């Protein structure tokens, strides 16, 4: 029988540092998405970086860290960072603006990535602390989800209706939905670990796990973010494929039941979205109108007259603007294949140059990134995400671990969402890179040696 890994929390003299570090992580994940908390979140991030670096230094003296499986993603991220700075200095016509954006955006995101990786390295040999860490992060996300559900139900006793597009403690329903989906990927990973691999990772019973999942799905519904629901549905589809691939380990009725449950959830969420959101009814008619970007209405709703649909009504602004800005973004990338300089609003700067009227971002993270750092930068970024996906899939296949599934689902969801929402920025980018680096280090550690995760039966 394989012995469990040593608990870092049991080491006198260092356990209090790790406890402090986990408390800081809990606080960081709770305040990260809350508006006007930039100073405290930056402070917590820097403190976490220093503390986890010290813990890694102490632990590496006892057991060297294996970086072989992480050389490629680290190399890609480093190459991307060098390219971002190169574009700002050598190519951009607004060097000062781009360098300031790099300092405020990419540097902070890189600190988050390093801090997450260091945390993973500090606890890589401790299953119990790993479970505790992921549970703490899950609880921080759950608090946000519970507040969303509370807000949605707050007017029910008097008005018998649910509030929708609820933002919770965040700056918008899109931001709260980002957290809800992240929590659902954790829950989905746990469901598969228990049902397919017959293990238990998170320290919750089956009934609480089911209740939390239902609450999170309710939050997805009341947040009413069609992009978030589409993202979740696709990730659920990936989960279905994984369940089917591993069906030889399970009784056939269980496989069919889990698969049908995932499919039904995706279909119901999709149906409710289409039925509830009137924008879908004119989406197809809007596409050809939006592809005509010579009409500058997509730049600013207030300054330009909006195109009309066949019924005489103006196009839905969200439908029209998103499609047109994606089309314009591709055109701008063709005009500037090496980019104009990294920045959250690089798209708006490029639009101002070409069309004489500046806007903000394109509502597509990958378009914003492509306009800012060009095609080489996009290729490096996609390669980085692809390597993370491959690492998660390999970890799922070989170690059957929760961290591997969580890394796979988290990266897949983020990769999908960045296509249709501006998520390569602010706390969304920082949270993703922190978690991705943390999980990647854990998965690489599990793959490097013999099977390290101690199996445990699912609770009744």
CSV table of C-alpha atoms in Angstrom, one decimal:
chain,number,residue,atom,x,y,z
A,1,UNK,CA,0.0,0.0,0.0
A,2,UNK,CA,1.4,3.4,-1.0
A,3,UNK,CA,2.1,5.7,1.9
A,4,UNK,CA,0.5,9.2,1.8
A,5,UNK,CA,2.8,12.1,1.3
A,6,UNK,CA,4.1,14.0,4.4
A,7,UNK,CA,2.0,16.8,5.7
A,8,UNK,CA,3.8,20.2,5.6
A,9,UNK,CA,1.3,21.4,8.2
A,10,UNK,CA,2.7,18.8,10.6
A,11,UNK,CA,6.2,20.3,10.5
A,12,UNK,CA,6.7,22.5,13.6
A,13,UNK,CA,8.4,25.7,12.8
A,14,UNK,CA,7.1,26.0,9.3
A,15,UNK,CA,3.4,25.1,9.7
A,16,UNK,CA,2.5,28.5,10.9
A,17,UNK,CA,4.0,30.1,7.8
A,18,UNK,CA,2.0,27.8,5.6
A,19,UNK,CA,-1.2,28.5,7.6
A,20,UNK,CA,-0.6,32.2,7.1
A,21,UNK,CA,-0.1,31.6,3.4
A,22,UNK,CA,-3.3,29.7,3.0
A,23,UNK,CA,-5.2,32.4,4.9
A,24,UNK,CA,-3.7,35.0,2.5
A,25,UNK,CA,-4.8,32.9,-0.5
A,26,UNK,CA,-8.3,32.7,0.9
A,27,UNK,CA,-8.5,36.4,1.4
A,28,UNK,CA,-7.0,37.1,-2.0
A,29,UNK,CA,-9.5,34.9,-3.9
A,30,UNK,CA,-12.4,36.5,-2.1
A,31,UNK,CA,-11.4,40.1,-2.8
A,32,UNK,CA,-9.8,39.5,-6.2
A,33,UNK,CA,-13.1,40.1,-8.2
A,34,UNK,CA,-14.5,42.8,-5.9
A,35,UNK,CA,-14.2,46.3,-7.5
A,36,UNK,CA,-12.0,49.0,-5.9
A,37,UNK,CA,-9.8,46.5,-4.1
A,38,UNK,CA,-6.7,47.0,-6.2
A,39,UNK,CA,-4.4,48.0,-3.4
A,40,UNK,CA,-5.2,45.2,-1.0
A,41,UNK,CA,-5.2,42.6,-3.7
A,42,UNK,CA,-1.8,43.8,-5.0
A,43,UNK,CA,-0.5,43.7,-1.4
A,44,UNK,CA,-1.7,40.2,-0.8
A,45,UNK,CA,-0.3,39.0,-4.1
A,46,UNK,CA,3.2,40.4,-3.3
A,47,UNK,CA,3.2,39.0,0.2
A,48,UNK,CA,2.1,35.6,-1.1
A,49,UNK,CA,4.9,35.7,-3.7
A,50,UNK,CA,7.5,36.3,-1.0
A,51,UNK,CA,6.1,33.8,1.5
A,52,UNK,CA,5.7,31.0,-1.0
A,53,UNK,CA,9.2,31.6,-2.4
A,54,UNK,CA,10.6,31.2,1.1
A,55,UNK,CA,8.6,28.0,1.6
A,56,UNK,CA,9.8,26.6,-1.7
A,57,UNK,CA,13.4,27.4,-0.8
A,58,UNK,CA,13.0,25.4,2.4
A,59,UNK,CA,11.2,22.5,0.8
A,60,UNK,CA,13.6,22.2,-2.2
A,61,UNK,CA,16.5,21.6,0.3
A,62,UNK,CA,14.8,18.4,1.3
A,63,UNK,CA,13.4,17.3,-2.1
A,64,UNK,CA,14.5,18.9,-5.4
A,65,UNK,CA,11.7,20.2,-7.6
A,66,UNK,CA,11.3,18.5,-11.0
A,67,UNK,CA,10.8,21.2,-13.7
A,68,UNK,CA,11.1,18.9,-16.8
A,69,UNK,CA,7.4,18.8,-17.6
A,70,UNK,CA,7.1,22.6,-17.0
A,71,UNK,CA,9.9,23.7,-19.2
A,72,UNK,CA,7.7,24.1,-22.3
A,73,UNK,CA,4.9,26.2,-20.8
A,74,UNK,CA,7.4,28.3,-18.9
A,75,UNK,CA,9.5,28.8,-22.0
A,76,UNK,CA,6.4,29.8,-24.0
A,77,UNK,CA,5.3,32.3,-21.3
A,78,UNK,CA,8.8,33.8,-21.1
A,79,UNK,CA,9.0,34.1,-24.9
A,80,UNK,CA,5.6,35.7,-24.9
A,81,UNK,CA,6.6,38.2,-22.2
A,82,UNK,CA,9.8,39.1,-24.1
A,83,UNK,CA,7.8,39.6,-27.2
A,84,UNK,CA,5.3,41.9,-25.5
A,85,UNK,CA,8.1,44.1,-24.2
A,86,UNK,CA,9.8,44.1,-27.6
A,87,UNK,CA,6.6,45.2,-29.4
A,88,UNK,CA,6.1,48.0,-26.9
A,89,UNK,CA,9.7,49.3,-27.3
A,90,UNK,CA,10.5,48.6,-30.9
A,91,UNK,CA,7.2,48.6,-32.8
A,92,UNK,CA,4.6,50.5,-30.9
A,93,UNK,CA,4.0,54.2,-31.7
A,94,UNK,CA,2.8,54.6,-28.1
A,95,UNK,CA,5.6,53.1,-26.2
A,96,UNK,CA,4.9,54.9,-22.9
A,97,UNK,CA,1.3,53.9,-22.9
A,98,UNK,CA,2.1,50.2,-23.7
A,99,UNK,CA,4.9,50.0,-21.1
A,100,UNK,CA,2.5,51.4,-18.5
A,101,UNK,CA,-0.1,48.8,-19.5
A,102,UNK,CA,2.5,46.1,-19.2
A,103,UNK,CA,3.4,47.2,-15.8
A,104,UNK,CA,-0.2,47.4,-14.6
A,105,UNK,CA,-1.5,44.3,-16.4
A,106,UNK,CA,1.0,41.8,-17.6
A,107,UNK,CA,3.5,42.3,-14.7
A,108,UNK,CA,0.7,41.7,-12.1
A,109,UNK,CA,-0.5,38.7,-14.1
A,110,UNK,CA,3.0,37.3,-14.1
A,111,UNK,CA,3.4,37.8,-10.4
A,112,UNK,CA,0.1,35.9,-10.0
A,113,UNK,CA,1.4,33.1,-12.2
A,114,UNK,CA,4.7,32.9,-10.2
A,115,UNK,CA,2.9,33.0,-6.9
A,116,UNK,CA,0.5,30.2,-7.9
A,117,UNK,CA,3.4,28.1,-9.2
A,118,UNK,CA,5.4,28.7,-6.0
A,119,UNK,CA,2.4,27.7,-3.9
A,120,UNK,CA,2.1,24.4,-5.9
A,121,UNK,CA,5.8,23.8,-5.5
A,122,UNK,CA,5.6,24.4,-1.7
A,123,UNK,CA,2.9,21.8,-1.1
A,124,UNK,CA,3.7,19.4,-4.0
A,125,UNK,CA,4.5,16.5,-1.6
A,126,UNK,CA,1.5,17.0,0.7
A,127,UNK,CA,-1.9,15.6,-0.3
A,128,UNK,CA,-3.6,16.9,2.8
A,129,UNK,CA,-2.5,20.5,2.3
A,130,UNK,CA,-3.3,20.3,-1.4
A,131,UNK,CA,-6.9,19.3,-0.5
A,132,UNK,CA,-7.1,22.0,2.0
A,133,UNK,CA,-5.8,24.6,-0.4
A,134,UNK,CA,-8.2,23.8,-3.1
A,135,UNK,CA,-11.0,23.6,-0.6
A,136,UNK,CA,-10.2,27.1,0.7
A,137,UNK,CA,-10.2,28.4,-2.9
A,138,UNK,CA,-13.5,26.7,-3.6
A,139,UNK,CA,-15.1,28.2,-0.5
A,140,UNK,CA,-14.0,31.7,-1.5
A,141,UNK,CA,-15.6,31.1,-4.9
A,142,UNK,CA,-18.7,29.6,-3.3
A,143,UNK,CA,-19.3,32.7,-1.1
A,144,UNK,CA,-19.5,34.8,-4.2
A,145,UNK,CA,-21.9,32.3,-5.8
A,146,UNK,CA,-24.1,32.1,-2.7
A,147,UNK,CA,-24.4,35.9,-2.7
A,148,UNK,CA,-25.5,35.8,-6.3
A,149,UNK,CA,-28.2,33.3,-5.5
A,150,UNK,CA,-29.2,35.5,-2.5
A,151,UNK,CA,-29.5,38.6,-4.6
A,152,UNK,CA,-31.6,36.7,-7.2
A,153,UNK,CA,-34.0,35.5,-4.6
A,154,UNK,CA,-34.1,38.7,-2.6
A,155,UNK,CA,-37.3,40.1,-4.2
A,156,UNK,CA,-39.1,36.8,-4.5
A,157,UNK,CA,-41.2,37.0,-1.3
A,158,UNK,CA,-42.7,40.3,-2.4
A,159,UNK,CA,-42.8,40.2,-6.2
A,160,UNK,CA,-42.6,36.4,-7.0
A,161,UNK,CA,-39.9,37.0,-9.6
A,162,UNK,CA,-36.2,36.3,-9.8
A,163,UNK,CA,-33.7,39.1,-10.4
A,164,UNK,CA,-31.5,38.3,-13.4
A,165,UNK,CA,-28.1,39.5,-14.7
A,166,UNK,CA,-27.1,39.5,-11.1
A,167,UNK,CA,-23.5,40.7,-10.4
A,168,UNK,CA,-23.1,39.7,-6.7
A,169,UNK,CA,-20.1,41.4,-5.2
A,170,UNK,CA,-18.4,41.8,-8.5
A,171,UNK,CA,-18.5,44.6,-11.1
A,172,UNK,CA,-21.0,42.9,-13.4
A,173,UNK,CA,-22.9,39.7,-14.1
A,174,UNK,CA,-20.1,38.7,-16.6
A,175,UNK,CA,-17.6,38.9,-13.8
A,176,UNK,CA,-19.7,36.9,-11.3
A,177,UNK,CA,-20.4,34.3,-14.0
A,178,UNK,CA,-16.7,33.9,-14.5
A,179,UNK,CA,-16.4,32.9,-10.8
A,180,UNK,CA,-19.4,30.6,-11.0
A,181,UNK,CA,-18.1,28.7,-14.0
A,182,UNK,CA,-14.7,28.4,-12.2
A,183,UNK,CA,-16.4,26.8,-9.2
A,184,UNK,CA,-18.4,24.5,-11.5
A,185,UNK,CA,-15.2,23.2,-13.1
A,186,UNK,CA,-14.0,22.2,-9.6
A,187,UNK,CA,-17.3,20.5,-8.9
A,188,UNK,CA,-17.3,18.8,-12.3
A,189,UNK,CA,-13.8,17.5,-11.7
A,190,UNK,CA,-14.8,16.1,-8.3
A,191,UNK,CA,-17.9,14.4,-9.8
A,192,UNK,CA,-15.8,12.7,-12.4
A,193,UNK,CA,-13.1,11.7,-9.9
A,194,UNK,CA,-15.7,10.1,-7.7
A,195,UNK,CA,-17.9,8.4,-10.4
A,196,UNK,CA,-15.2,7.4,-12.9
A,197,UNK,CA,-12.1,6.8,-10.8
A,198,UNK,CA,-13.8,5.8,-7.6
A,199,UNK,CA,-11.9,8.4,-5.5
A,200,UNK,CA,-12.8,11.3,-3.3
A,201,UNK,CA,-10.7,14.5,-3.3
A,202,UNK,CA,-12.7,17.4,-1.9
A,203,UNK,CA,-13.7,16.9,1.7
A,204,UNK,CA,-17.5,17.1,1.2
A,205,UNK,CA,-20.1,14.3,1.0
A,206,UNK,CA,-22.1,13.4,-2.0
A,207,UNK,CA,-25.2,15.2,-0.9
A,208,UNK,CA,-23.5,18.6,-0.1
A,209,UNK,CA,-21.6,18.2,-3.4
A,210,UNK,CA,-24.9,17.9,-5.3
A,211,UNK,CA,-26.5,20.8,-3.4
A,212,UNK,CA,-23.5,23.1,-4.1
A,213,UNK,CA,-23.7,22.1,-7.8
A,214,UNK,CA,-27.4,22.9,-8.0
A,215,UNK,CA,-26.8,26.3,-6.4
A,216,UNK,CA,-24.0,27.1,-8.8
A,217,UNK,CA,-26.2,26.1,-11.8
A,218,UNK,CA,-28.9,28.3,-10.4
A,219,UNK,CA,-26.4,31.2,-10.2
A,220,UNK,CA,-25.5,30.5,-13.9
A,221,UNK,CA,-29.1,30.9,-14.8
A,222,UNK,CA,-29.8,34.1,-12.9
A,223,UNK,CA,-26.5,35.7,-14.1
A,224,UNK,CA,-28.0,35.1,-17.6
A,225,UNK,CA,-24.7,35.4,-19.5
A,226,UNK,CA,-25.1,33.6,-22.8
A,227,UNK,CA,-21.4,33.5,-23.4
A,228,UNK,CA,-20.8,31.9,-20.0
A,229,UNK,CA,-23.5,29.3,-20.6
A,230,UNK,CA,-22.1,28.5,-24.1
A,231,UNK,CA,-18.7,28.1,-22.5
A,232,UNK,CA,-20.0,25.8,-19.8
A,233,UNK,CA,-22.0,23.7,-22.3
A,234,UNK,CA,-18.9,23.1,-24.4
A,235,UNK,CA,-16.8,22.1,-21.3
A,236,UNK,CA,-19.6,19.8,-20.3
A,237,UNK,CA,-19.4,18.2,-23.7
A,238,UNK,CA,-15.6,17.7,-23.1
A,239,UNK,CA,-16.5,16.0,-19.8
A,240,UNK,CA,-19.0,13.7,-21.6
A,241,UNK,CA,-16.3,12.6,-23.9
A,242,UNK,CA,-13.9,11.9,-21.0
A,243,UNK,CA,-16.6,9.9,-19.2
A,244,UNK,CA,-17.2,7.8,-22.3
A,245,UNK,CA,-13.5,7.2,-22.9
A,246,UNK,CA,-13.2,5.9,-19.4
A,247,UNK,CA,-16.4,3.9,-19.4
A,248,UNK,CA,-14.5,0.5,-19.3
A,249,UNK,CA,-13.9,1.3,-15.6
A,250,UNK,CA,-17.6,1.6,-14.8
A,251,UNK,CA,-20.8,-0.2,-15.1
A,252,UNK,CA,-22.6,0.7,-18.3
A,253,UNK,CA,-25.8,2.1,-16.6
A,254,UNK,CA,-23.6,4.5,-14.5
A,255,UNK,CA,-21.8,5.7,-17.7
A,256,UNK,CA,-25.1,6.3,-19.5
A,257,UNK,CA,-26.6,8.1,-16.4
A,258,UNK,CA,-23.6,10.5,-15.9
A,259,UNK,CA,-23.4,11.2,-19.7
A,260,UNK,CA,-27.1,11.9,-19.9
A,261,UNK,CA,-27.0,14.2,-16.8
A,262,UNK,CA,-24.2,16.3,-18.4
A,263,UNK,CA,-26.0,16.5,-21.7
A,264,UNK,CA,-29.3,17.4,-20.1
A,265,UNK,CA,-27.7,20.2,-18.0
A,266,UNK,CA,-26.1,21.6,-21.1
A,267,UNK,CA,-29.3,21.4,-23.2
A,268,UNK,CA,-31.5,22.9,-20.5
A,269,UNK,CA,-29.1,25.8,-19.9
A,270,UNK,CA,-28.9,26.4,-23.6
A,271,UNK,CA,-32.7,26.3,-24.0
A,272,UNK,CA,-33.3,28.6,-21.1
A,273,UNK,CA,-30.8,31.1,-22.5
A,274,UNK,CA,-32.3,31.2,-26.0
A,275,UNK,CA,-35.8,31.4,-24.6
A,276,UNK,CA,-35.0,34.1,-22.0
A,277,UNK,CA,-32.6,36.2,-24.1
A,278,UNK,CA,-34.4,38.0,-27.0
A,279,UNK,CA,-31.1,38.9,-28.6
A,280,UNK,CA,-30.9,35.4,-30.0
A,281,UNK,CA,-34.1,36.0,-32.1
A,282,UNK,CA,-32.3,38.6,-34.3
A,283,UNK,CA,-28.8,37.2,-34.2
A,284,UNK,CA,-28.7,35.6,-37.6
A,285,UNK,CA,-30.2,38.6,-39.3
A,286,UNK,CA,-27.6,40.8,-37.6
A,287,UNK,CA,-24.6,38.9,-38.8
A,288,UNK,CA,-24.4,40.2,-42.4
A,289,UNK,CA,-25.2,43.7,-41.2
A,290,UNK,CA,-22.4,43.6,-38.7
A,291,UNK,CA,-19.8,42.3,-41.2
A,292,UNK,CA,-20.1,45.7,-43.1
A,293,UNK,CA,-17.6,47.5,-40.9
A,294,UNK,CA,-17.5,50.5,-43.3
A,295,UNK,CA,-20.6,51.6,-41.4
A,296,UNK,CA,-19.0,53.0,-38.3
A,297,UNK,CA,-22.0,52.5,-36.0
A,298,UNK,CA,-20.2,49.7,-34.2
A,299,UNK,CA,-17.6,52.1,-32.9
A,300,UNK,CA,-19.9,54.1,-30.6
A,301,UNK,CA,-23.7,53.6,-30.1
A,302,UNK,CA,-24.2,57.2,-29.1
A,303,UNK,CA,-22.4,59.0,-31.9
A,304,UNK,CA,-23.5,57.0,-34.9
A,305,UNK,CA,-26.9,56.0,-36.2
A,306,UNK,CA,-27.6,52.3,-35.8
A,307,UNK,CA,-28.4,50.0,-38.7
A,308,UNK,CA,-32.0,48.7,-39.0
A,309,UNK,CA,-33.4,45.2,-39.2
A,310,UNK,CA,-36.0,44.1,-41.8
A,311,UNK,CA,-38.8,44.9,-39.3
A,312,UNK,CA,-37.6,48.5,-39.0
A,313,UNK,CA,-36.2,48.2,-35.6
A,314,UNK,CA,-32.6,49.0,-34.8
A,315,UNK,CA,-30.1,46.1,-34.4
A,316,UNK,CA,-29.5,44.8,-30.9
A,317,UNK,CA,-26.4,46.7,-29.9
A,318,UNK,CA,-24.7,43.8,-28.2
A,319,UNK,CA,-25.2,41.4,-31.2
A,320,UNK,CA,-24.1,44.0,-33.7
A,321,UNK,CA,-21.2,45.5,-31.9
A,322,UNK,CA,-19.6,42.2,-30.9
A,323,UNK,CA,-19.7,40.8,-34.4
A,324,UNK,CA,-18.6,44.0,-36.1
A,325,UNK,CA,-15.7,44.5,-33.6
A,326,UNK,CA,-14.5,41.0,-34.2
A,327,UNK,CA,-14.5,41.6,-37.9
A,328,UNK,CA,-12.8,45.0,-37.5
A,329,UNK,CA,-10.2,43.4,-35.1
A,330,UNK,CA,-9.2,40.8,-37.7
A,331,UNK,CA,-8.8,43.6,-40.2
A,332,UNK,CA,-6.7,45.6,-37.8
A,333,UNK,CA,-4.5,42.5,-37.2
A,334,UNK,CA,-4.0,42.2,-40.9
A,335,UNK,CA,-3.0,45.9,-41.0
A,336,UNK,CA,-0.6,45.5,-38.1
A,337,UNK,CA,0.5,41.8,-38.0
A,338,UNK,CA,3.2,42.6,-35.4
A,339,UNK,CA,0.8,44.6,-33.2
A,340,UNK,CA,0.5,48.2,-32.1
A,341,UNK,CA,1.5,47.6,-28.4
A,342,UNK,CA,0.1,45.6,-25.5
A,343,UNK,CA,-2.8,47.2,-23.7
A,344,UNK,CA,-6.3,46.5,-22.4
A,345,UNK,CA,-7.7,49.0,-25.0
A,346,UNK,CA,-5.2,48.3,-27.8
A,347,UNK,CA,-8.2,47.7,-30.1
A,348,UNK,CA,-9.6,51.1,-29.3
A,349,UNK,CA,-6.3,52.8,-30.0
A,350,UNK,CA,-6.0,51.0,-33.4
A,351,UNK,CA,-9.6,51.9,-34.2
A,352,UNK,CA,-8.9,55.6,-33.4
A,353,UNK,CA,-5.9,55.6,-35.8
A,354,UNK,CA,-7.8,54.0,-38.7
A,355,UNK,CA,-11.3,55.4,-38.3
A,356,UNK,CA,-10.7,58.6,-36.5
A,357,UNK,CA,-13.0,57.8,-33.6
A,358,UNK,CA,-11.7,55.8,-30.6
A,359,UNK,CA,-13.6,53.2,-28.7
A,360,UNK,CA,-12.6,50.8,-25.9
A,361,UNK,CA,-12.0,47.1,-26.3
A,362,UNK,CA,-13.4,44.5,-28.8
A,363,UNK,CA,-15.3,42.3,-26.3
A,364,UNK,CA,-13.0,39.5,-27.4
A,365,UNK,CA,-9.8,38.9,-25.4
A,366,UNK,CA,-8.0,37.2,-28.2
A,367,UNK,CA,-8.9,40.0,-30.6
A,368,UNK,CA,-7.6,42.6,-28.1
A,369,UNK,CA,-4.5,40.6,-27.6
A,370,UNK,CA,-3.9,40.1,-31.4
A,371,UNK,CA,-4.3,43.8,-32.1
A,372,UNK,CA,-1.9,44.6,-29.3
A,373,UNK,CA,0.9,42.1,-29.8
A,374,UNK,CA,0.2,40.8,-33.3
A,375,UNK,CA,0.1,37.4,-34.8
A,376,UNK,CA,3.3,36.1,-33.2
A,377,UNK,CA,2.0,37.0,-29.8
A,378,UNK,CA,-1.3,35.3,-30.4
A,379,UNK,CA,0.5,32.1,-31.6
A,380,UNK,CA,2.7,32.1,-28.4
A,381,UNK,CA,-0.4,32.6,-26.2
A,382,UNK,CA,-2.4,29.9,-27.8
A,383,UNK,CA,0.6,27.5,-27.7
A,384,UNK,CA,0.9,28.3,-23.9
A,385,UNK,CA,-2.8,27.4,-23.4
A,386,UNK,CA,-2.5,24.3,-25.6
A,387,UNK,CA,0.4,23.0,-23.5
A,388,UNK,CA,-1.6,23.5,-20.3
A,389,UNK,CA,-4.5,21.6,-21.9
A,390,UNK,CA,-2.2,18.8,-22.9
A,391,UNK,CA,-0.7,18.6,-19.4
A,392,UNK,CA,-4.1,18.4,-17.9
A,393,UNK,CA,-5.3,15.7,-20.3
A,394,UNK,CA,-2.1,13.7,-19.7
A,395,UNK,CA,-2.5,14.0,-15.9
A,396,UNK,CA,-6.1,12.9,-16.2
A,397,UNK,CA,-5.1,9.9,-18.3
A,398,UNK,CA,-2.1,8.8,-16.2
A,399,UNK,CA,-2.7,9.9,-12.7
A,400,UNK,CA,-6.6,10.1,-12.6
A,401,UNK,CA,-6.2,13.1,-10.4
A,402,UNK,CA,-8.5,16.0,-9.4
A,403,UNK,CA,-5.9,18.6,-10.1
A,404,UNK,CA,-5.4,17.3,-13.7
A,405,UNK,CA,-9.1,17.5,-14.4
A,406,UNK,CA,-9.5,20.9,-12.8
A,407,UNK,CA,-6.5,22.2,-14.9
A,408,UNK,CA,-8.1,20.7,-18.1
A,409,UNK,CA,-11.6,22.2,-17.4
A,410,UNK,CA,-10.3,25.5,-16.2
A,411,UNK,CA,-8.0,26.1,-19.2
A,412,UNK,CA,-10.6,24.9,-21.6
A,413,UNK,CA,-13.2,27.2,-20.2
A,414,UNK,CA,-10.9,30.2,-20.1
A,415,UNK,CA,-9.7,29.5,-23.7
A,416,UNK,CA,-13.3,29.5,-24.9
A,417,UNK,CA,-14.4,32.5,-22.9
A,418,UNK,CA,-11.6,34.7,-24.2
A,419,UNK,CA,-12.9,34.3,-27.7
A,420,UNK,CA,-16.1,36.2,-26.9
A,421,UNK,CA,-15.3,38.2,-23.8
A,422,UNK,CA,-12.4,40.4,-22.8
A,423,UNK,CA,-10.9,38.1,-20.1
A,424,UNK,CA,-7.2,38.6,-20.9
A,425,UNK,CA,-7.1,41.5,-18.5
A,426,UNK,CA,-7.4,42.6,-14.8
A,427,UNK,CA,-8.3,40.1,-12.1
A,428,UNK,CA,-9.7,37.5,-14.6
A,429,UNK,CA,-6.3,37.0,-16.1
A,430,UNK,CA,-4.6,37.0,-12.7
A,431,UNK,CA,-6.9,34.5,-11.2
A,432,UNK,CA,-6.6,32.2,-14.2
A,433,UNK,CA,-2.8,32.3,-14.3
A,434,UNK,CA,-2.5,31.8,-10.5
A,435,UNK,CA,-4.7,28.7,-10.6
A,436,UNK,CA,-3.3,27.4,-13.9
A,437,UNK,CA,0.3,27.6,-12.6
A,438,UNK,CA,-0.7,26.1,-9.2
A,439,UNK,CA,-2.4,23.1,-10.8
A,440,UNK,CA,0.2,22.7,-13.5
A,441,UNK,CA,3.0,22.3,-10.9
A,442,UNK,CA,0.9,19.8,-8.9
A,443,UNK,CA,0.1,17.8,-12.0
A,444,UNK,CA,3.7,17.8,-13.2
A,445,UNK,CA,4.7,16.6,-9.7
A,446,UNK,CA,2.2,13.8,-9.9
A,447,UNK,CA,3.4,12.7,-13.3
A,448,UNK,CA,7.1,12.9,-12.5
A,449,UNK,CA,7.0,10.2,-9.9
A,450,UNK,CA,4.9,7.1,-9.1
A,451,UNK,CA,1.2,7.6,-8.5
A,452,UNK,CA,1.1,10.0,-5.6
A,453,UNK,CA,-2.5,10.6,-4.9
A,454,UNK,CA,-3.8,8.5,-2.0
A,455,UNK,CA,-7.1,6.9,-3.1
A,456,UNK,CA,-10.1,7.2,-0.8
A,457,UNK,CA,-13.6,5.9,-1.2
A,458,UNK,CA,-16.4,8.3,-2.1
A,459,UNK,CA,-18.6,9.0,0.9
A,460,UNK,CA,-22.0,7.5,1.1
